[in-house]
Coordinates of N, CA and C in Angstrom, one line a residue:
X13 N 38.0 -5.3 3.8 CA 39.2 -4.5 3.6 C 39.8 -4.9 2.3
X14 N 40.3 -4.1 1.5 CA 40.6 -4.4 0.1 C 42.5 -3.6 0.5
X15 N 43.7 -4.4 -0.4 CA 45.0 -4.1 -0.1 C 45.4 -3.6 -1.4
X16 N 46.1 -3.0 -1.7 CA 46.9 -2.6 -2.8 C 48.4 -3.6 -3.5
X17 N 48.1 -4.4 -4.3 CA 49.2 -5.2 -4.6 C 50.1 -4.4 -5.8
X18 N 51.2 -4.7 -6.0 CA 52.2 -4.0 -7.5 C 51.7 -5.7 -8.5
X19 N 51.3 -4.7 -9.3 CA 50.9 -5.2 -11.0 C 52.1 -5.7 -11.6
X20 N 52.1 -6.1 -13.1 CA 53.3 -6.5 -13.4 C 53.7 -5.6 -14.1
X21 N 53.1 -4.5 -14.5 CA 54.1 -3.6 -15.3 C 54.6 -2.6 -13.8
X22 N 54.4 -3.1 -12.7 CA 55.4 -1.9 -11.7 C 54.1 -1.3 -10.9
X23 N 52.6 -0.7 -11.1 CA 51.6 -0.1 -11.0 C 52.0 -1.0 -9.7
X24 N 50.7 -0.3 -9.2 CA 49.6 -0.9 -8.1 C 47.9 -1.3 -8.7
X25 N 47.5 -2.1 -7.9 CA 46.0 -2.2 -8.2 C 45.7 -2.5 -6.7
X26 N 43.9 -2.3 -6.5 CA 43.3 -3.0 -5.6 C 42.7 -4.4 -5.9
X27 N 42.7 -5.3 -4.7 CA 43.0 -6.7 -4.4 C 42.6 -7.0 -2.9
X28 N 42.1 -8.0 -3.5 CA 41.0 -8.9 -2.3 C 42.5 -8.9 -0.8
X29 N 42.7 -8.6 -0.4 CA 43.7 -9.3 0.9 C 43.8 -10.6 0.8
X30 N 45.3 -10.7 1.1 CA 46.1 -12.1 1.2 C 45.0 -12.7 2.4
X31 N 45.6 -14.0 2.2 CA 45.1 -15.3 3.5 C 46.0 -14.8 4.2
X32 N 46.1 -14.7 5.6 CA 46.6 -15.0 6.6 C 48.0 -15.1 6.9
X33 N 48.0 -16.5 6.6 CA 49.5 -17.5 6.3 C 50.3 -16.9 5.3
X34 N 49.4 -16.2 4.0 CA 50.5 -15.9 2.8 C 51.1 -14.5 3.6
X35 N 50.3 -13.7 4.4 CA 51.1 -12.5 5.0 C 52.0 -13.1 5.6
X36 N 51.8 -13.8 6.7 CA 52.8 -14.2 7.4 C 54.3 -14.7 6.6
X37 N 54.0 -15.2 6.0 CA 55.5 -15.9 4.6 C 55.9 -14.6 3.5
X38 N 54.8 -14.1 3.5 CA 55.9 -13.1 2.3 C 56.3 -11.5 2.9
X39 N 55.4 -11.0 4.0 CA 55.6 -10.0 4.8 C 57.0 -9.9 5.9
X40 N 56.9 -10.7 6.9 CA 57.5 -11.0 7.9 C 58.0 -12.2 8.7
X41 N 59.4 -12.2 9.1 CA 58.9 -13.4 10.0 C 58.2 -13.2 11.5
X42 N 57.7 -14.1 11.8 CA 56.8 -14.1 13.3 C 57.7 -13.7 14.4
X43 N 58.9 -14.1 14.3 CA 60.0 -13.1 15.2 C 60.0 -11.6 15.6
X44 N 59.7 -11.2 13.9 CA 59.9 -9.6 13.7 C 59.1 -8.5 14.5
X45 N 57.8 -9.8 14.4 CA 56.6 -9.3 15.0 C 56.7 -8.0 16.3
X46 N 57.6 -8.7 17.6 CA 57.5 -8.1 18.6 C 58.2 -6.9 18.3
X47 N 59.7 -7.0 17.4 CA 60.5 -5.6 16.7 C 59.7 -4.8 16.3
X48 N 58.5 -5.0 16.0 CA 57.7 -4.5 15.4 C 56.8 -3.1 16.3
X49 N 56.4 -3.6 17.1 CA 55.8 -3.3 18.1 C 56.5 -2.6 19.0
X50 N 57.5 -2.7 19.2 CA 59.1 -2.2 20.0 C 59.2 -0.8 19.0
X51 N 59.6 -1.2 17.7 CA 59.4 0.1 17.3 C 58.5 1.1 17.5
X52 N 57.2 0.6 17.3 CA 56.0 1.6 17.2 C 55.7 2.1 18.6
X53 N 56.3 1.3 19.4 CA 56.0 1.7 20.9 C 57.2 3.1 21.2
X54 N 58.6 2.9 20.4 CA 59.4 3.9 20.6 C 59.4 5.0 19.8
X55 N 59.3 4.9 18.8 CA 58.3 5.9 17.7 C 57.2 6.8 18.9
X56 N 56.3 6.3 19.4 CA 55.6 7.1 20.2 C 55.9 7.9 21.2
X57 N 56.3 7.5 21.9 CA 57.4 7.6 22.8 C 57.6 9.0 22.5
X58 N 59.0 9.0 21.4 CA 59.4 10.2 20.7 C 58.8 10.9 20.3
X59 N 57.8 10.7 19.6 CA 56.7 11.6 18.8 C 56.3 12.5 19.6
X60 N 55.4 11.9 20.5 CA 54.8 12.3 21.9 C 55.6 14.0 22.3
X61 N 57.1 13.4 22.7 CA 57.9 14.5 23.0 C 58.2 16.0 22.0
X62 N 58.3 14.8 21.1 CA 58.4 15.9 19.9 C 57.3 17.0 19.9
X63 N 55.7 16.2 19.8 CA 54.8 17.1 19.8 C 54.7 18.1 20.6
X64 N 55.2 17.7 21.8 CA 55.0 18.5 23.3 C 55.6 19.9 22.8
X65 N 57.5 19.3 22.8 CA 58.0 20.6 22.6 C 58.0 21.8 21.0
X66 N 57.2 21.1 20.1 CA 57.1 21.6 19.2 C 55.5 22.8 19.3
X67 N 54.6 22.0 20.3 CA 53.6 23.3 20.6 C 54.0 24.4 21.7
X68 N 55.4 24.0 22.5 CA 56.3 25.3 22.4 C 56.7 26.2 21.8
X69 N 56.9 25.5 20.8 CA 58.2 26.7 19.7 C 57.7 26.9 18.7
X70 N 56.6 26.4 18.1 CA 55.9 26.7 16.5 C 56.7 27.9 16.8
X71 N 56.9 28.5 15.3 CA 56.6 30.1 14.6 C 55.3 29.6 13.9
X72 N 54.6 31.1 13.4 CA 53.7 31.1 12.9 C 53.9 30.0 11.6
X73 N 55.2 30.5 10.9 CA 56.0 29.8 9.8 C 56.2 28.3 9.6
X74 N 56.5 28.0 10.4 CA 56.4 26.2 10.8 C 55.1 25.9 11.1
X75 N 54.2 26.6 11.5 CA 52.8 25.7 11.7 C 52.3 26.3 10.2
X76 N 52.5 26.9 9.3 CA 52.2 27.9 7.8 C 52.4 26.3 7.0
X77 N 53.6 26.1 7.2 CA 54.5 24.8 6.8 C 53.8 23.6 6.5
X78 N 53.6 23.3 7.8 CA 52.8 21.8 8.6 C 51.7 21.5 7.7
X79 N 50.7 23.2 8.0 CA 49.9 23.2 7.3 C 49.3 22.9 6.1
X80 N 50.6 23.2 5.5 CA 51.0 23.2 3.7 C 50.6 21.9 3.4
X81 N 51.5 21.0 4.3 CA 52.3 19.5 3.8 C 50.4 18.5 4.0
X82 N 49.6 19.4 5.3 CA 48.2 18.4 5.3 C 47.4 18.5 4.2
X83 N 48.1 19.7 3.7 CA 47.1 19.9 2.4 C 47.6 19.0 1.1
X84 N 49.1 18.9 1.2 CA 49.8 18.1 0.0 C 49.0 16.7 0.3
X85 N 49.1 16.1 1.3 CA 48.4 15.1 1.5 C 46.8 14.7 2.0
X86 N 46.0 15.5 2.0 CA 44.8 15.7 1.8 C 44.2 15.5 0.2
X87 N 45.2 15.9 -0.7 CA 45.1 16.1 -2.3 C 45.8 15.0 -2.4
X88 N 46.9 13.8 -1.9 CA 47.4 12.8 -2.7 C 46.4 11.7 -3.5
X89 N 46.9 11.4 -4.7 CA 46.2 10.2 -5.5 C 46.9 9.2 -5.0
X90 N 48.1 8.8 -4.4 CA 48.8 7.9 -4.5 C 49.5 7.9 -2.9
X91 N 49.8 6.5 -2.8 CA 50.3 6.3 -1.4 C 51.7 6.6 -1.7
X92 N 52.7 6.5 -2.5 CA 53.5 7.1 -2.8 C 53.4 9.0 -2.1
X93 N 53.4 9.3 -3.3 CA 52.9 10.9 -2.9 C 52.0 11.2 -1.7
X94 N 51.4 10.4 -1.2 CA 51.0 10.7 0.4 C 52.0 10.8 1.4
X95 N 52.9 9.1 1.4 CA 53.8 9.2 2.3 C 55.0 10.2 1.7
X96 N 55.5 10.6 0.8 CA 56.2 11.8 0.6 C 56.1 13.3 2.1
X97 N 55.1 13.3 1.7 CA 54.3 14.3 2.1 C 54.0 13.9 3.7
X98 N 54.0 12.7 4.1 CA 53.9 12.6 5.2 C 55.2 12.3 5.8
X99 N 55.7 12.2 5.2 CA 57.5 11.5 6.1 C 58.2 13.2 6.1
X100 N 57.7 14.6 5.1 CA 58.0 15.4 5.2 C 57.6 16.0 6.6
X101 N 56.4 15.8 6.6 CA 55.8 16.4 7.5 C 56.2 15.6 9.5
X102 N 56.4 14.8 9.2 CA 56.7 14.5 10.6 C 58.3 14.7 10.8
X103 N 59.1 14.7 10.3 CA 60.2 15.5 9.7 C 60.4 16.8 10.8
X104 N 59.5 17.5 9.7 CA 59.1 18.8 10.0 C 58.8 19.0 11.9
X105 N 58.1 18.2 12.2 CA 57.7 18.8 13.1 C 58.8 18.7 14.2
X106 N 59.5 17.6 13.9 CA 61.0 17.1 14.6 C 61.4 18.4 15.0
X107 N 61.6 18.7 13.4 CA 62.4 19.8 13.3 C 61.9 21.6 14.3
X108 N 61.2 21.7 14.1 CA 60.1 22.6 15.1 C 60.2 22.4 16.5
X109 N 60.6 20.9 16.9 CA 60.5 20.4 18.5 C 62.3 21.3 19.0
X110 N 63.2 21.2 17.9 CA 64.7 21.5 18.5 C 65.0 20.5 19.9
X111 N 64.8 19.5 19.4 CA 65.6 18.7 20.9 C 67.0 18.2 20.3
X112 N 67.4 19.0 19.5 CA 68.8 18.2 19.4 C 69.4 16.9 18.7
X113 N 70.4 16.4 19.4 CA 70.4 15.3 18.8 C 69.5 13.8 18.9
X114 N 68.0 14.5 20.0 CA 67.2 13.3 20.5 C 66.3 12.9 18.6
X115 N 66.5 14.4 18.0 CA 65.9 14.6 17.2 C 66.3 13.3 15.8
X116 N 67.8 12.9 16.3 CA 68.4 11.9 14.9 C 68.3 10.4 15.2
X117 N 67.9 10.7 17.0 CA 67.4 9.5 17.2 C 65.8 8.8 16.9
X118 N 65.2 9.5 17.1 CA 64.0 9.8 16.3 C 63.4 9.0 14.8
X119 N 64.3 10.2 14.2 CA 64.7 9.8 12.3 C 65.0 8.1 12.3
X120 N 66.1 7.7 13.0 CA 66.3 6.4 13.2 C 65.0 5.5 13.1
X121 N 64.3 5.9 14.4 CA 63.5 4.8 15.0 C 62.2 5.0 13.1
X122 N 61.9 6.0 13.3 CA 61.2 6.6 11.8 C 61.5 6.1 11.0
X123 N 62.7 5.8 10.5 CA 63.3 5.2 9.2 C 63.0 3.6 9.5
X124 N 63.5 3.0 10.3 CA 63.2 1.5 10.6 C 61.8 1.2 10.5
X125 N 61.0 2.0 11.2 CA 59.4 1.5 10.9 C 59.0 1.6 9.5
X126 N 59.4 2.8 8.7 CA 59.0 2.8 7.4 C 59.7 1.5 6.9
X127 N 60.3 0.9 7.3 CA 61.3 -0.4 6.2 C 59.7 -1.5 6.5
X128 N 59.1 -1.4 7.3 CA 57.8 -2.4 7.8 C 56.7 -1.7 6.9
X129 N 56.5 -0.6 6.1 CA 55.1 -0.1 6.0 C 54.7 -0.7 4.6
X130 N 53.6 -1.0 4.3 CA 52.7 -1.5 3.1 C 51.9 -0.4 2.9
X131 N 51.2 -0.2 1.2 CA 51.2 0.6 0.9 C 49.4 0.2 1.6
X132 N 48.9 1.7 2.0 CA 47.8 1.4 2.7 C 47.0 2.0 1.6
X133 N 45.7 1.8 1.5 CA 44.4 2.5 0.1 C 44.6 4.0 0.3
X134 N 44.7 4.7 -0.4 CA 44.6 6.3 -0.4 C 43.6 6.8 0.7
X135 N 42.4 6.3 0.5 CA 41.2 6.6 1.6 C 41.6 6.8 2.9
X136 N 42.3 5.4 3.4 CA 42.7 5.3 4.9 C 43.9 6.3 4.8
X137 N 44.5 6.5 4.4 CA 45.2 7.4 4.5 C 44.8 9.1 4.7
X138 N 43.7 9.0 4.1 CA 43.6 10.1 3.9 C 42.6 10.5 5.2
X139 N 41.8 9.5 5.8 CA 41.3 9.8 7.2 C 42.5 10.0 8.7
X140 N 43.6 8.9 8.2 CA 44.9 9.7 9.2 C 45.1 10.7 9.2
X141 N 45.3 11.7 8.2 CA 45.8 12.7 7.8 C 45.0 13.6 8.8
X142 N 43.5 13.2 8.9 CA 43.1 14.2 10.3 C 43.5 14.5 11.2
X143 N 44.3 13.1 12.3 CA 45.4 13.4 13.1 C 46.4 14.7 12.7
X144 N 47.1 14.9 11.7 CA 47.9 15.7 11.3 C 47.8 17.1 11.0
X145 N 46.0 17.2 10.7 CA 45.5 18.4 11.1 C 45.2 18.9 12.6
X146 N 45.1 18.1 13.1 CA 44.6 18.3 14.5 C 45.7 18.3 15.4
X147 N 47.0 17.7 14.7 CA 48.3 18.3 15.5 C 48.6 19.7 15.3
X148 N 48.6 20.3 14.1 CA 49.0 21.4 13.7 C 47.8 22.7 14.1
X149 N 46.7 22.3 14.5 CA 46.0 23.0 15.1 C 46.3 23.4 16.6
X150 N 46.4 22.1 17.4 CA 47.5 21.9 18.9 C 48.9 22.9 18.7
X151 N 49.6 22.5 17.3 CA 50.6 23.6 17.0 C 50.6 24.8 17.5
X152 N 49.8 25.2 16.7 CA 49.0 26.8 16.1 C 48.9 27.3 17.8
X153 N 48.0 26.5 18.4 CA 47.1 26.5 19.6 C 48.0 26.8 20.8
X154 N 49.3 26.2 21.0 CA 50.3 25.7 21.8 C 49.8 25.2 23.0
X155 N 48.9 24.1 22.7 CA 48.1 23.2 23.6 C 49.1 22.2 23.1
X156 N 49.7 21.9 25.1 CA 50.8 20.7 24.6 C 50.4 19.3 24.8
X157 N 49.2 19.5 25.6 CA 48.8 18.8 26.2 C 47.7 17.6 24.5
X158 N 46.7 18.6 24.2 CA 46.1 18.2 22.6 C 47.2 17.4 22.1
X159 N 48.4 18.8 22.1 CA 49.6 18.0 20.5 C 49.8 16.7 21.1
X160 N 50.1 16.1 22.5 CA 50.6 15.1 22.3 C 49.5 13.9 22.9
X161 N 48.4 14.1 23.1 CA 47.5 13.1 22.7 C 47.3 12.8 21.2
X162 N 47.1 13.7 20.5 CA 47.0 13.2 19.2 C 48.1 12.6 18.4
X163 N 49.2 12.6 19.2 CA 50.1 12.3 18.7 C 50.2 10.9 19.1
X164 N 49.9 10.4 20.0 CA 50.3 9.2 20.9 C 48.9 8.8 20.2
X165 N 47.5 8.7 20.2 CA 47.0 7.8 19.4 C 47.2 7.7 17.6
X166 N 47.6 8.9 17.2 CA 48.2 8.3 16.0 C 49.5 7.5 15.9
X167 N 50.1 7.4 16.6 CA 51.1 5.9 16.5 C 50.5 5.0 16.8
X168 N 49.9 4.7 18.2 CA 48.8 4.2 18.6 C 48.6 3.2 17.4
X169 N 47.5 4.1 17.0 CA 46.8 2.8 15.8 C 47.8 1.8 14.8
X170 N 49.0 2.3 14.9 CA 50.1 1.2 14.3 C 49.9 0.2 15.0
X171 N 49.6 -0.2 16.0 CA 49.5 -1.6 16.8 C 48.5 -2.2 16.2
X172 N 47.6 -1.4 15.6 CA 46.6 -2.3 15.0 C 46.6 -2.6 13.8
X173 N 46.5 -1.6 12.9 CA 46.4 -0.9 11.0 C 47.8 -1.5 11.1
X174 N 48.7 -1.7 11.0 CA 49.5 -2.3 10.3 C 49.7 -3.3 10.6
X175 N 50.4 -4.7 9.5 CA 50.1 -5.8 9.2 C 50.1 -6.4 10.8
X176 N 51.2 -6.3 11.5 CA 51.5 -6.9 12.7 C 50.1 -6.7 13.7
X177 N 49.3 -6.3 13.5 CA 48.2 -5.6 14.5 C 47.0 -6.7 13.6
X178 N 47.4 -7.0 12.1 CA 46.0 -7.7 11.2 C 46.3 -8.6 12.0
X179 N 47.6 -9.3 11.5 CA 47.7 -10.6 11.9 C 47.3 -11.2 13.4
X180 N 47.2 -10.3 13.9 CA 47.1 -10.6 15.5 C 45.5 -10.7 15.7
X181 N 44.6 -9.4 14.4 CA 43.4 -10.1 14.3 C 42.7 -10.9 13.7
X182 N 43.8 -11.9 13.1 CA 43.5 -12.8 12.4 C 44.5 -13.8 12.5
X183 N 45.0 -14.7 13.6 CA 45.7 -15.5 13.5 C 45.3 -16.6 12.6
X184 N 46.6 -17.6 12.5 CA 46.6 -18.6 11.0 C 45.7 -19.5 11.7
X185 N 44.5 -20.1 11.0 CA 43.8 -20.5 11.3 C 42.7 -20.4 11.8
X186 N 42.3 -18.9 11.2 CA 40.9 -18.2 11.4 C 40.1 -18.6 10.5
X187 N 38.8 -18.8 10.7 CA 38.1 -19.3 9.6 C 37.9 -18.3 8.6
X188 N 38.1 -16.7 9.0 CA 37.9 -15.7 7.5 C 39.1 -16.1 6.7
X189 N 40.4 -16.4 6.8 CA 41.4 -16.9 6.2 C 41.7 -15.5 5.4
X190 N 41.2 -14.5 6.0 CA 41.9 -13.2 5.6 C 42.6 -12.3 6.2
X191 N 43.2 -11.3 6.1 CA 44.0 -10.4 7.2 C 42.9 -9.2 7.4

């Protein structure tokens, strides 16, 4: 697995993955860990519901939308402009669900986990982004039952793909001494 580090003029490059230990020390502390998880577990949670009630209520217009945004991110060069495009999009679909104020609770839990996210290779990103077709198909579909499986394993794999899920498969003192 190859990570994206920031260069010195500000860029990114690709780069061998940290050791282990260096994630642990410049990522997080070991505390955060379980916050971590707490999040991504409530993030789902939400999502899940969101999905449900949003394969209620699509308009044509909002899944037109959805649509749009897989395609902005299907075309991104940059994890930048991916996640643009993907914090729009899950946004969006909040917004489609109309639950109210459950909806800013949500945003919350959303905004906290992005304060945790590392910039992942374009590629893997761009195989997530299948989930995101395949919700907006469930959209389209008003299969509530699809929208919120795919919804629940794409948070899902945050327990693993993100750091807190490497580290766990690579505790300090692995002989790969990589994440």
């Amino acid at each position: 697995m190859l990570v994206r580090r920031r260069g010195r003029s500000g860029g990114t490059f690709v780069a061998d993955p940290p050791n282990t230990e260096a994630l642990r020390r410049l990522v997080i502390p070991a505390a955060e860990t379980v916050e971590v998880h707490g999040l991504i577990d409530r993030r789902m949670l939400m999502e899940c519901a969101l999905a449900h009630f949003a394969a209620l209520r699509a308009t044509h217009e909002q899944v037109q939308h959805l649509d749009e945004l897989t395609r902005r991110m299907a075309e991104a060069q940059s994890w930048s402009a991916y996640h643009q495009a993907d914090d729009e999009f899950h946004r969006s679909v909040a917004e489609v669900a109309a639950i109210g104020t459950a909806t800013a609770e949500y945003l919350k839990v959303l905004e906290q986990l992005y304060g945790y996210f590392i910039p992942y290779p374009i590629e893997q990103l761009h195989v997530s982004n299948h989930d995101h077709i395949g919700l907006v198909r469930a959209l389209a579909a008003r299969d509530c039952a699809a929208a919120v499986r795919i919804s629940q394993e794409h948070v899902d794999r945050l327990h693993r793909t993100m750091f807190v899920g490497l580290l766990e498969a690579h505790p300090v003192g692995d002989s790969s001494g990589s994440a």
